Amino acid sequence: QKEYAEIDNNGERREEVVEPLSNYFVGRLQKDYREGNTQIGGIFTAVNRKLEGTNLDFLHESAYSGGIDFSHRWKNAMWFVSGNTTFSNINGTTEAITNTQESIEHSFQRLDAPHLSVDTSRTSLTGYGGNLKLGKVGNGKRFNFEGGLTWRSPELEINDLGFLRTTDDIIHYLWAGYRIDKPFSIFRNIRFNYNHWLAWDYSGLHTFHGWNVNTQANFTNNYNFGTGVNYFPFNIDTKALRGGPNLRQGKELVNWMFIGTDSRKKIQVFFNMFHNWGIDSPSKSSNYNMTFNFRPMNTLRISVGPSISQNYQFLQYVDAIDVGNKTHYLTATLDQKTLSMTVNIDYTINPNLTIQYYGSPFISRGRYNNFKSIVDGMNPQFDQRYDAYSSEEVSYDATEDNYTFRPTNSTAQDQFSIGNPDFNFMQFRSNLILRWEYIPGSEIFLVWSQGNTNSGNPKDRLLTSLSENLFSQKANNIFLVKYTYRFRK
């Protein structure tokens, strides 16, 4: 339904539409053949909004997407081929369609994209995408593989009722694995894997390639272990500068590892770590997380998973500043720390009555320093891609909380300022669900959803900021009832 917000401007109140009358539709069909070895399906989604008189013309008036998918297995399901095709069509005002063309998912305004340009007169976009893969898996065979191709055209847009991170890419991938399922020595089974990825944009520009090798093992005591190495020697990020020129990223080396104890025990521990090092740049990142599973009785399961990560990016985008006839693509060194926790509790009172709880506090703090301007983003030499501002060229005003840039030998007209980009974002989300299957196949769900979102001082410590700015604030509460009834013959 149409929703209004009451706005108070120094005592003068008015109502404005903040959500138009909208309709959302999702339809899915799927048919099995050959005892499930062949499947054909289709999906169609639609979003329609009534925008007349709402001042919400930046939204799409209509958005449609759909596709066809298939899979086919043969030789006792050992070989398979599968794929899907996708289309989308969006319609709206010139403002809405221009905003979509310039969004980070599409970035038609990119300087190094000769096949793209922003057309401010357009009122619709139509795109397509798909995936096709062939593989050999299963049936106890030691050697297996899977390879394929994914493509997303520049105009593909499904975010009105879906999720799409990026477009304008063609990606080839290949996985090959060797497995030993027969127990030997201390192993129940062990696997060795190889992966590679290659990517291009729709102009034919080669943008990425990378490799991975890894191994995963299950031991006779039912412990699990895995480790792997990724190497990314070539990566051109076409959207890192938000519509600016392409930016060649540094070479990266990644190592990851996990270990898990016996899942049959009352107490299980799972540890996972991830490290990323820049080979020709100072950038690096890491993540550590653990999960503790406790099952004191068959009907109760408690899971707690803390996680901490650090992200140190040397050329993190900050802003694009137009000064005179020049655009400064401003980057900086980002030092980001993130702390989170996930708690899950599942209690089965009886097979027809269960209680589930999920809770997750989250905080991420980022501090920027060592500002730089991109001057030659595609230069093979990392330190030739940017010019760093000296301490004499940058000043910080604590009162206004902004930075002023005065490049050497510049005039007053060449100076510019930006707000402090530091951030401290925090959030808490929880769900408490009571499920009752009152007759076989038919259920009632009672849901209590609670949450809070806030921001704090980036100079504060993570735990202190989380306690003072999130848990001390009044939470938002939502109560829901879901009812399903299954018709039976």
Short mmCIF file of C-alpha atoms in Angstrom, two decimals:
data_model
loop_
_atom_site.label_atom_id
_atom_site.label_comp_id
_atom_site.label_asym_id
_atom_site.label_seq_id
_atom_site.Cartn_x
_atom_site.Cartn_y
_atom_site.Cartn_z
CA GLN A 1 0.00 0.00 0.00
CA LYS A 2 0.98 3.64 -0.29
CA GLU A 3 2.86 4.83 2.80
CA TYR A 4 3.29 8.35 4.19
CA ALA A 5 5.80 10.01 6.48
CA GLU A 6 4.99 13.00 8.66
CA ILE A 7 7.72 15.63 8.35
CA ASP A 8 8.19 18.34 10.97
CA ASN A 9 10.02 21.46 9.78
CA ASN A 10 10.32 23.81 12.78
CA GLY A 11 6.75 23.13 13.84
CA GLU A 12 5.30 23.10 10.33
CA ARG A 13 4.13 19.59 9.60
CA ARG A 14 3.33 17.95 6.30
CA GLU A 15 2.85 14.46 4.90
CA GLU A 16 4.78 13.07 1.97
CA VAL A 17 4.57 9.76 0.17
CA VAL A 18 7.64 7.64 0.94
CA GLU A 19 6.42 4.35 -0.56
CA PRO A 20 4.14 4.09 -3.60
CA LEU A 21 1.32 1.63 -4.13
CA SER A 22 3.24 -1.41 -5.41
CA ASN A 23 2.68 -4.97 -6.56
CA TYR A 24 5.29 -7.74 -6.44
CA PHE A 25 4.91 -11.03 -8.27
CA VAL A 26 7.07 -14.16 -8.48
CA GLY A 27 6.11 -17.27 -10.47
CA ARG A 28 8.15 -20.45 -10.79
CA LEU A 29 7.50 -23.64 -12.79
CA GLN A 30 9.65 -26.75 -12.97
CA LYS A 31 9.13 -30.14 -14.62
CA ASP A 32 11.12 -33.36 -14.14
CA TYR A 33 11.72 -35.96 -16.84
CA ARG A 34 13.58 -39.28 -16.93
CA GLU A 35 13.09 -39.90 -13.20
CA GLY A 36 14.54 -36.50 -12.35
CA ASN A 37 17.64 -36.78 -14.53
CA THR A 38 16.30 -34.06 -16.82
CA GLN A 39 14.72 -30.88 -15.49
CA ILE A 40 13.31 -27.85 -17.26
CA GLY A 41 12.10 -24.77 -15.41
CA GLY A 42 11.12 -21.18 -15.79
CA ILE A 43 10.71 -18.11 -13.61
CA PHE A 44 9.06 -14.73 -14.05
CA THR A 45 9.06 -11.74 -11.69
CA ALA A 46 7.28 -8.40 -11.92
CA VAL A 47 7.28 -5.17 -9.93
CA ASN A 48 4.70 -2.47 -10.69
CA ARG A 49 4.50 0.86 -8.89
CA LYS A 50 1.95 3.65 -9.11
CA LEU A 51 4.16 6.75 -9.07
CA GLU A 52 1.75 9.42 -10.26
CA GLY A 53 1.64 12.30 -7.77
CA THR A 54 4.21 10.77 -5.40
CA ASN A 55 7.42 12.71 -6.19
CA LEU A 56 9.15 9.30 -6.30
CA ASP A 57 10.05 9.38 -9.98
CA PHE A 58 13.55 8.13 -9.19
CA LEU A 59 12.03 4.64 -8.75
CA HIS A 60 11.30 2.29 -11.63
CA GLU A 61 7.65 2.33 -12.62
CA SER A 62 7.85 -1.31 -13.71
CA ALA A 63 10.51 -3.99 -13.62
CA TYR A 64 10.25 -7.42 -15.20
CA SER A 65 12.67 -10.32 -15.22
CA GLY A 66 12.55 -13.97 -16.08
CA GLY A 67 14.42 -16.89 -17.44
CA ILE A 68 14.58 -20.54 -18.40
CA ASP A 69 16.81 -23.12 -16.74
CA PHE A 70 17.60 -26.74 -17.51
CA SER A 71 19.78 -29.62 -16.34
CA HIS A 72 20.43 -33.00 -17.91
CA ARG A 73 22.32 -35.99 -16.46
CA TRP A 74 23.34 -39.22 -18.15
CA LYS A 75 25.49 -42.32 -17.62
CA ASN A 76 23.96 -42.98 -14.20
CA ALA A 77 24.05 -39.24 -13.41
CA MET A 78 27.82 -39.17 -13.75
CA TRP A 79 27.85 -36.56 -16.55
CA PHE A 80 25.76 -33.42 -16.55
CA VAL A 81 25.08 -30.28 -18.52
CA SER A 82 23.05 -27.40 -17.11
CA GLY A 83 22.37 -23.77 -17.80
CA ASN A 84 20.01 -20.85 -17.64
CA THR A 85 19.14 -17.73 -19.56
CA THR A 86 17.91 -14.51 -17.96
CA PHE A 87 16.27 -11.36 -19.28
CA SER A 88 15.21 -8.10 -17.66
CA ASN A 89 13.23 -5.02 -18.65
CA ILE A 90 12.81 -1.88 -16.56
CA ASN A 91 10.75 1.23 -17.31
CA GLY A 92 10.58 4.63 -15.67
CA THR A 93 11.25 8.31 -16.02
CA THR A 94 14.44 9.61 -17.61
CA GLU A 95 15.65 10.38 -14.07
CA ALA A 96 15.11 6.80 -12.90
CA ILE A 97 16.76 5.20 -15.94
CA THR A 98 19.69 7.65 -15.85
CA ASN A 99 20.24 6.81 -12.17
CA THR A 100 20.30 3.11 -13.07
CA GLN A 101 22.81 3.67 -15.88
CA GLU A 102 25.09 5.56 -13.47
CA SER A 103 24.70 3.16 -10.50
CA ILE A 104 27.75 1.19 -9.41
CA GLU A 105 26.32 -2.05 -10.82
CA HIS A 106 26.31 -0.57 -14.34
CA SER A 107 28.53 2.55 -14.44
CA PHE A 108 27.76 3.48 -18.06
CA GLN A 109 29.67 6.76 -17.49
CA ARG A 110 33.02 4.96 -17.15
CA LEU A 111 35.81 6.75 -18.99
CA ASP A 112 37.45 3.54 -20.22
CA ALA A 113 34.29 1.88 -21.57
CA PRO A 114 34.04 2.74 -25.29
CA HIS A 115 31.06 0.41 -25.70
CA LEU A 116 28.97 2.30 -23.11
CA SER A 117 27.55 5.80 -22.65
CA VAL A 118 24.85 7.40 -20.55
CA ASP A 119 21.73 8.30 -22.53
CA THR A 120 19.68 10.73 -20.41
CA SER A 121 16.68 10.47 -22.76
CA ARG A 122 16.06 6.77 -22.24
CA THR A 123 13.01 5.53 -20.35
CA SER A 124 13.75 1.80 -20.42
CA LEU A 125 16.61 -0.72 -20.31
CA THR A 126 16.57 -4.33 -21.49
CA GLY A 127 19.31 -6.78 -20.56
CA TYR A 128 20.14 -10.45 -20.59
CA GLY A 129 22.46 -12.95 -18.94
CA GLY A 130 23.04 -16.62 -18.47
CA ASN A 131 25.23 -19.51 -17.44
CA LEU A 132 26.22 -22.75 -19.18
CA LYS A 133 28.30 -25.51 -17.60
CA LEU A 134 29.38 -29.08 -18.29
CA GLY A 135 30.80 -31.52 -15.77
CA LYS A 136 31.45 -35.02 -14.55
CA VAL A 137 30.73 -35.81 -10.89
CA GLY A 138 29.76 -38.62 -8.57
CA ASN A 139 29.43 -42.38 -8.76
CA GLY A 140 32.60 -42.96 -6.80
CA LYS A 141 34.89 -41.77 -9.56
CA ARG A 142 38.17 -40.32 -8.42
CA PHE A 143 38.51 -37.62 -11.07
CA ASN A 144 35.75 -35.05 -11.57
CA PHE A 145 35.50 -31.65 -13.19
CA GLU A 146 33.13 -28.80 -13.95
CA GLY A 147 33.60 -25.89 -16.32
CA GLY A 148 31.41 -23.18 -17.69
CA LEU A 149 30.70 -19.65 -18.81
CA THR A 150 28.64 -16.89 -17.16
CA TRP A 151 27.61 -13.66 -18.87
CA ARG A 152 25.70 -10.53 -17.81
CA SER A 153 24.99 -7.78 -20.33
CA PRO A 154 25.51 -4.12 -19.33
CA GLU A 155 21.74 -3.42 -19.22
CA LEU A 156 20.76 -6.43 -17.10
CA GLU A 157 18.92 -5.17 -13.99
CA ILE A 158 17.05 -7.38 -11.49
CA ASN A 159 17.55 -5.46 -8.22
CA ASP A 160 13.88 -4.43 -7.89
CA LEU A 161 13.08 -8.02 -6.93
CA GLY A 162 16.40 -9.84 -6.75
CA PHE A 163 20.09 -9.23 -6.21
CA LEU A 164 22.71 -8.27 -8.81
CA ARG A 165 26.17 -7.09 -7.78
CA THR A 166 27.68 -6.26 -11.18
CA THR A 167 27.08 -6.38 -14.94
CA ASP A 168 29.09 -6.10 -18.15
CA ASP A 169 31.13 -9.23 -17.61
CA ILE A 170 31.85 -12.60 -19.21
CA ILE A 171 33.43 -15.14 -16.86
CA HIS A 172 34.96 -18.52 -17.65
CA TYR A 173 35.59 -20.92 -14.77
CA LEU A 174 36.96 -24.43 -14.38
CA TRP A 175 37.18 -26.80 -11.43
CA ALA A 176 38.93 -30.16 -11.46
CA GLY A 177 39.19 -32.47 -8.48
CA TYR A 178 40.74 -35.77 -7.47
CA ARG A 179 39.20 -37.63 -4.55
CA ILE A 180 40.08 -40.75 -2.56
CA ASP A 181 37.01 -42.04 -0.72
CA LYS A 182 38.49 -45.33 0.46
CA PRO A 183 39.90 -45.01 4.01
CA PHE A 184 43.68 -45.29 4.37
CA SER A 185 46.18 -44.42 7.08
CA ILE A 186 44.60 -41.62 9.22
CA PHE A 187 42.16 -40.53 6.49
CA ARG A 188 38.56 -41.46 5.85
CA ASN A 189 38.71 -39.49 2.61
CA ILE A 190 40.75 -36.74 1.03
CA ARG A 191 40.28 -34.40 -1.94
CA PHE A 192 42.59 -32.29 -4.08
CA ASN A 193 41.15 -29.44 -6.16
CA TYR A 194 42.22 -27.00 -8.85
CA ASN A 195 40.27 -23.89 -9.96
CA HIS A 196 40.83 -21.04 -12.36
CA TRP A 197 38.83 -18.02 -13.47
CA LEU A 198 39.08 -15.66 -16.46
CA ALA A 199 36.95 -12.56 -17.08
CA TRP A 200 36.29 -9.98 -19.81
CA ASP A 201 33.90 -7.06 -20.23
CA TYR A 202 31.62 -6.65 -23.25
CA SER A 203 34.20 -4.55 -25.11
CA GLY A 204 36.54 -7.56 -25.07
CA LEU A 205 38.84 -6.13 -22.38
CA HIS A 206 40.49 -8.88 -20.35
CA THR A 207 39.84 -7.86 -16.72
CA PHE A 208 40.78 -10.75 -14.46
CA HIS A 209 42.43 -14.11 -14.07
CA GLY A 210 43.25 -16.18 -11.04
CA TRP A 211 44.07 -19.68 -9.80
CA ASN A 212 43.43 -21.79 -6.73
CA VAL A 213 44.69 -25.13 -5.40
CA ASN A 214 43.30 -26.67 -2.23
CA THR A 215 42.90 -29.89 -0.30
CA GLN A 216 40.22 -31.08 2.11
CA ALA A 217 40.35 -34.15 4.33
CA ASN A 218 38.20 -36.09 6.78
CA PHE A 219 40.13 -38.08 9.38
CA THR A 220 39.33 -41.39 11.07
CA ASN A 221 38.39 -39.49 14.26
CA ASN A 222 35.84 -37.50 12.16
CA TYR A 223 37.81 -34.27 12.37
CA ASN A 224 37.83 -32.15 9.19
CA PHE A 225 40.65 -30.07 7.77
CA GLY A 226 41.15 -28.00 4.65
CA THR A 227 43.57 -25.44 3.28
CA GLY A 228 44.17 -23.68 -0.01
CA VAL A 229 46.09 -20.99 -1.84
CA ASN A 230 44.71 -18.45 -4.32
CA TYR A 231 46.85 -16.37 -6.66
CA PHE A 232 45.45 -13.36 -8.54
CA PRO A 233 48.16 -11.95 -10.83
CA PHE A 234 45.89 -9.76 -12.95
CA ASN A 235 42.84 -7.74 -11.93
CA ILE A 236 41.45 -4.63 -13.63
CA ASP A 237 38.58 -3.20 -11.60
CA THR A 238 36.37 -1.30 -14.04
CA LYS A 239 34.15 0.13 -11.28
CA ALA A 240 36.54 0.83 -8.40
CA LEU A 241 36.49 4.58 -9.15
CA ARG A 242 32.68 4.76 -9.46
CA GLY A 243 32.51 5.80 -13.10
CA GLY A 244 36.08 6.99 -13.41
CA PRO A 245 38.88 5.29 -15.34
CA ASN A 246 39.75 1.63 -14.91
CA LEU A 247 42.04 0.84 -11.97
CA ARG A 248 44.55 -2.00 -12.14
CA GLN A 249 44.59 -3.72 -8.76
CA GLY A 250 47.71 -5.13 -7.17
CA LYS A 251 48.67 -8.78 -7.40
CA GLU A 252 47.30 -10.84 -4.53
CA LEU A 253 48.16 -14.04 -2.71
CA VAL A 254 45.49 -15.65 -0.52
CA ASN A 255 45.72 -18.47 2.01
CA TRP A 256 42.79 -19.99 3.88
CA MET A 257 42.40 -22.87 6.32
CA PHE A 258 39.66 -24.52 8.37
CA ILE A 259 39.52 -27.28 10.96
CA GLY A 260 36.47 -28.84 12.60
CA THR A 261 36.01 -31.41 15.35
CA ASP A 262 33.67 -34.42 15.33
CA SER A 263 30.13 -33.24 14.57
CA ARG A 264 28.64 -36.27 16.37
CA LYS A 265 29.87 -35.05 19.75
CA LYS A 266 27.87 -32.87 22.14
CA ILE A 267 30.47 -30.13 21.74
CA GLN A 268 31.84 -29.25 18.32
CA VAL A 269 34.33 -26.50 17.44
CA PHE A 270 34.92 -25.13 13.95
CA PHE A 271 37.76 -22.69 13.21
CA ASN A 272 38.28 -20.81 9.95
CA MET A 273 40.94 -18.28 8.95
CA PHE A 274 41.65 -16.25 5.82
CA HIS A 275 44.66 -14.11 4.83
CA ASN A 276 45.12 -11.91 1.76
CA TRP A 277 48.47 -10.26 0.99
CA GLY A 278 49.26 -7.68 -1.68
CA ILE A 279 52.36 -8.83 -3.58
CA ASP A 280 53.21 -5.46 -5.14
CA SER A 281 51.13 -3.25 -2.83
CA PRO A 282 50.72 -2.77 0.94
CA SER A 283 47.06 -3.89 0.84
CA LYS A 284 46.13 -6.86 3.00
CA SER A 285 43.15 -8.37 4.80
CA SER A 286 42.42 -11.15 7.25
CA ASN A 287 39.50 -12.86 8.92
CA TYR A 288 39.23 -15.26 11.86
CA ASN A 289 36.02 -16.92 12.99
CA MET A 290 35.05 -19.77 15.26
CA THR A 291 31.81 -21.64 15.75
CA PHE A 292 30.97 -23.50 18.97
CA ASN A 293 28.11 -26.00 18.72
CA PHE A 294 26.69 -27.41 21.92
CA ARG A 295 23.99 -30.11 22.00
CA PRO A 296 23.22 -30.88 25.69
CA MET A 297 20.29 -33.09 24.61
CA ASN A 298 18.86 -34.33 21.34
CA THR A 299 16.14 -31.67 21.29
CA LEU A 300 18.36 -28.63 21.98
CA ARG A 301 21.17 -27.20 19.88
CA ILE A 302 23.11 -24.01 20.74
CA SER A 303 25.57 -22.40 18.32
CA VAL A 304 27.79 -19.37 18.98
CA GLY A 305 30.07 -17.93 16.31
CA PRO A 306 32.35 -14.92 16.93
CA SER A 307 34.24 -13.36 14.01
CA ILE A 308 36.86 -10.64 13.64
CA SER A 309 38.37 -9.26 10.45
CA GLN A 310 40.75 -6.53 9.34
CA ASN A 311 40.82 -4.87 5.93
CA TYR A 312 43.77 -2.66 4.97
CA GLN A 313 43.27 -1.19 1.48
CA PHE A 314 45.92 1.14 0.09
CA LEU A 315 43.83 2.61 -2.77
CA GLN A 316 40.29 2.69 -1.40
CA TYR A 317 37.96 5.02 -3.34
CA VAL A 318 36.82 8.10 -1.42
CA ASP A 319 35.28 10.60 -3.85
CA ALA A 320 35.45 12.16 -7.31
CA ILE A 321 36.01 15.93 -7.05
CA ASP A 322 35.53 18.25 -10.03
CA VAL A 323 37.84 21.28 -9.75
CA GLY A 324 37.88 23.54 -12.79
CA ASN A 325 38.28 21.32 -15.84
CA LYS A 326 39.89 18.46 -13.89
CA THR A 327 38.44 15.59 -11.89
CA HIS A 328 40.39 14.33 -8.88
CA TYR A 329 39.72 10.62 -8.26
CA LEU A 330 40.49 10.64 -4.59
CA THR A 331 41.60 7.47 -2.79
CA ALA A 332 43.08 6.78 0.61
CA THR A 333 44.44 4.06 2.83
CA LEU A 334 41.52 2.43 4.62
CA ASP A 335 42.10 0.68 7.94
CA GLN A 336 38.88 -1.21 8.70
CA LYS A 337 38.11 -3.56 11.58
CA THR A 338 34.91 -5.60 11.84
CA LEU A 339 33.60 -7.58 14.78
CA SER A 340 30.48 -9.75 14.76
CA MET A 341 28.80 -12.59 16.62
CA THR A 342 26.08 -15.03 15.59
CA VAL A 343 23.95 -16.96 18.09
CA ASN A 344 21.53 -19.73 17.04
CA ILE A 345 19.33 -21.74 19.40
CA ASP A 346 17.04 -24.53 18.14
CA TYR A 347 14.70 -26.29 20.56
CA THR A 348 12.35 -29.05 19.46
CA ILE A 349 9.53 -29.44 21.98
CA ASN A 350 8.01 -32.18 19.82
CA PRO A 351 8.12 -32.93 16.08
CA ASN A 352 5.25 -30.49 15.48
CA LEU A 353 6.32 -27.65 17.80
CA THR A 354 9.73 -25.92 17.65
CA ILE A 355 11.35 -22.70 18.87
CA GLN A 356 14.22 -21.01 17.06
CA TYR A 357 16.29 -17.98 18.02
CA TYR A 358 18.81 -16.04 15.93
CA GLY A 359 20.79 -13.03 17.17
CA SER A 360 23.69 -11.16 15.61
CA PRO A 361 25.48 -7.98 16.78
CA PHE A 362 27.76 -6.39 14.17
CA ILE A 363 30.16 -3.44 14.16
CA SER A 364 32.51 -2.19 11.46
CA ARG A 365 34.84 0.79 11.90
CA GLY A 366 36.89 2.38 9.13
CA ARG A 367 39.55 5.08 9.36
CA TYR A 368 41.07 6.81 6.31
CA ASN A 369 44.53 8.35 5.99
CA ASN A 370 47.29 8.99 3.43
CA PHE A 371 45.09 10.48 0.72
CA LYS A 372 46.08 9.98 -2.93
CA SER A 373 44.88 10.98 -6.40
CA ILE A 374 44.76 8.44 -9.24
CA VAL A 375 46.85 9.71 -12.17
CA ASP A 376 47.47 6.58 -14.28
CA GLY A 377 45.24 3.78 -13.05
CA MET A 378 46.37 1.25 -15.68
CA ASN A 379 50.13 1.70 -15.21
CA PRO A 380 51.86 -1.70 -14.73
CA GLN A 381 53.95 -0.19 -11.90
CA PHE A 382 51.81 0.08 -8.77
CA ASP A 383 53.44 3.25 -7.39
CA GLN A 384 52.96 5.03 -10.73
CA ARG A 385 49.16 4.76 -10.57
CA TYR A 386 48.73 7.51 -7.96
CA ASP A 387 50.14 10.73 -6.54
CA ALA A 388 50.17 10.92 -2.76
CA TYR A 389 49.25 14.17 -1.00
CA SER A 390 51.84 15.32 1.51
CA SER A 391 50.97 16.41 5.04
CA GLU A 392 51.48 20.04 3.94
CA GLU A 393 48.85 19.63 1.20
CA VAL A 394 46.11 18.22 3.44
CA SER A 395 44.66 19.81 6.58
CA TYR A 396 41.95 18.56 8.91
CA ASP A 397 39.37 20.84 10.56
CA ALA A 398 38.05 19.14 13.69
CA THR A 399 35.27 21.72 14.12
CA GLU A 400 33.83 21.16 10.64
CA ASP A 401 35.05 17.53 10.55
CA ASN A 402 36.41 17.87 7.02
CA TYR A 403 39.65 17.74 5.06
CA THR A 404 40.93 20.57 2.84
CA PHE A 405 43.33 19.83 -0.02
CA ARG A 406 45.79 22.45 -1.24
CA PRO A 407 47.99 20.80 -3.90
CA THR A 408 51.47 22.26 -4.31
CA ASN A 409 51.65 25.16 -6.80
CA SER A 410 47.85 25.32 -6.94
CA THR A 411 45.67 28.41 -6.91
CA ALA A 412 42.75 29.04 -4.60
CA GLN A 413 40.42 27.81 -7.37
CA ASP A 414 42.22 24.43 -7.37
CA GLN A 415 41.65 23.77 -3.68
CA PHE A 416 38.80 21.55 -2.49
CA SER A 417 37.34 20.03 0.66
CA ILE A 418 35.61 16.78 1.58
CA GLY A 419 33.81 15.56 4.66
CA ASN A 420 35.58 13.14 6.94
CA PRO A 421 34.99 9.68 5.37
CA ASP A 422 35.68 7.76 8.60
CA PHE A 423 32.78 5.58 9.71
CA ASN A 424 31.61 3.43 12.59
CA PHE A 425 28.56 1.37 11.62
CA MET A 426 26.82 -1.01 14.00
CA GLN A 427 23.72 -3.16 13.87
CA PHE A 428 21.86 -5.79 15.86
CA ARG A 429 19.33 -8.22 14.41
CA SER A 430 17.41 -11.00 16.13
CA ASN A 431 14.49 -13.32 15.37
CA LEU A 432 12.48 -15.50 17.73
CA ILE A 433 10.25 -17.98 15.90
CA LEU A 434 7.59 -20.34 17.23
CA ARG A 435 6.54 -22.94 14.64
CA TRP A 436 3.47 -25.15 15.08
CA GLU A 437 2.51 -27.78 12.51
CA TYR A 438 -1.13 -28.02 13.57
CA ILE A 439 -1.96 -30.63 10.90
CA PRO A 440 0.50 -32.49 8.64
CA GLY A 441 1.88 -30.07 6.03
CA SER A 442 0.13 -26.98 7.45
CA GLU A 443 1.88 -24.58 9.81
CA ILE A 444 1.56 -21.40 11.86
CA PHE A 445 4.63 -19.22 12.56
CA LEU A 446 4.76 -16.58 15.30
CA VAL A 447 7.75 -14.27 14.78
CA TRP A 448 9.28 -11.58 16.99
CA SER A 449 11.93 -9.62 15.06
CA GLN A 450 14.06 -7.11 16.92
CA GLY A 451 16.79 -4.82 15.63
CA ASN A 452 18.70 -1.62 15.93
CA THR A 453 21.07 0.32 13.66
CA ASN A 454 23.32 3.15 14.75
CA SER A 455 26.62 4.86 14.14
CA GLY A 456 29.34 5.90 16.56
CA ASN A 457 32.58 7.80 16.82
CA PRO A 458 35.22 6.16 14.59
CA LYS A 459 37.84 7.09 17.19
CA ASP A 460 36.21 4.83 19.82
CA ARG A 461 37.19 1.25 20.50
CA LEU A 462 34.99 -1.43 18.91
CA LEU A 463 33.49 -3.03 22.02
CA THR A 464 33.07 0.27 23.84
CA SER A 465 31.29 1.81 20.88
CA LEU A 466 29.04 -1.23 20.46
CA SER A 467 27.93 -1.14 24.09
CA GLU A 468 27.37 2.62 24.31
CA ASN A 469 25.76 3.26 20.93
CA LEU A 470 23.79 0.11 20.16
CA PHE A 471 22.65 -1.92 23.15
CA SER A 472 21.83 1.20 25.15
CA GLN A 473 19.42 2.40 22.44
CA LYS A 474 15.75 1.49 22.15
CA ALA A 475 15.28 -1.37 19.71
CA ASN A 476 12.72 -1.65 16.91
CA ASN A 477 10.27 -4.53 17.36
CA ILE A 478 8.21 -6.25 14.67
CA PHE A 479 5.66 -9.01 15.29
CA LEU A 480 4.56 -11.26 12.45
CA VAL A 481 2.15 -14.16 11.96
CA LYS A 482 2.48 -16.52 9.02
CA TYR A 483 -0.21 -19.09 8.26
CA THR A 484 -0.02 -21.87 5.68
CA TYR A 485 -2.57 -24.52 4.78
CA ARG A 486 -1.77 -27.45 2.51
CA PHE A 487 -4.68 -28.95 0.60
CA ARG A 488 -4.51 -32.74 0.71
CA LYS A 489 -6.29 -35.39 -1.31
#
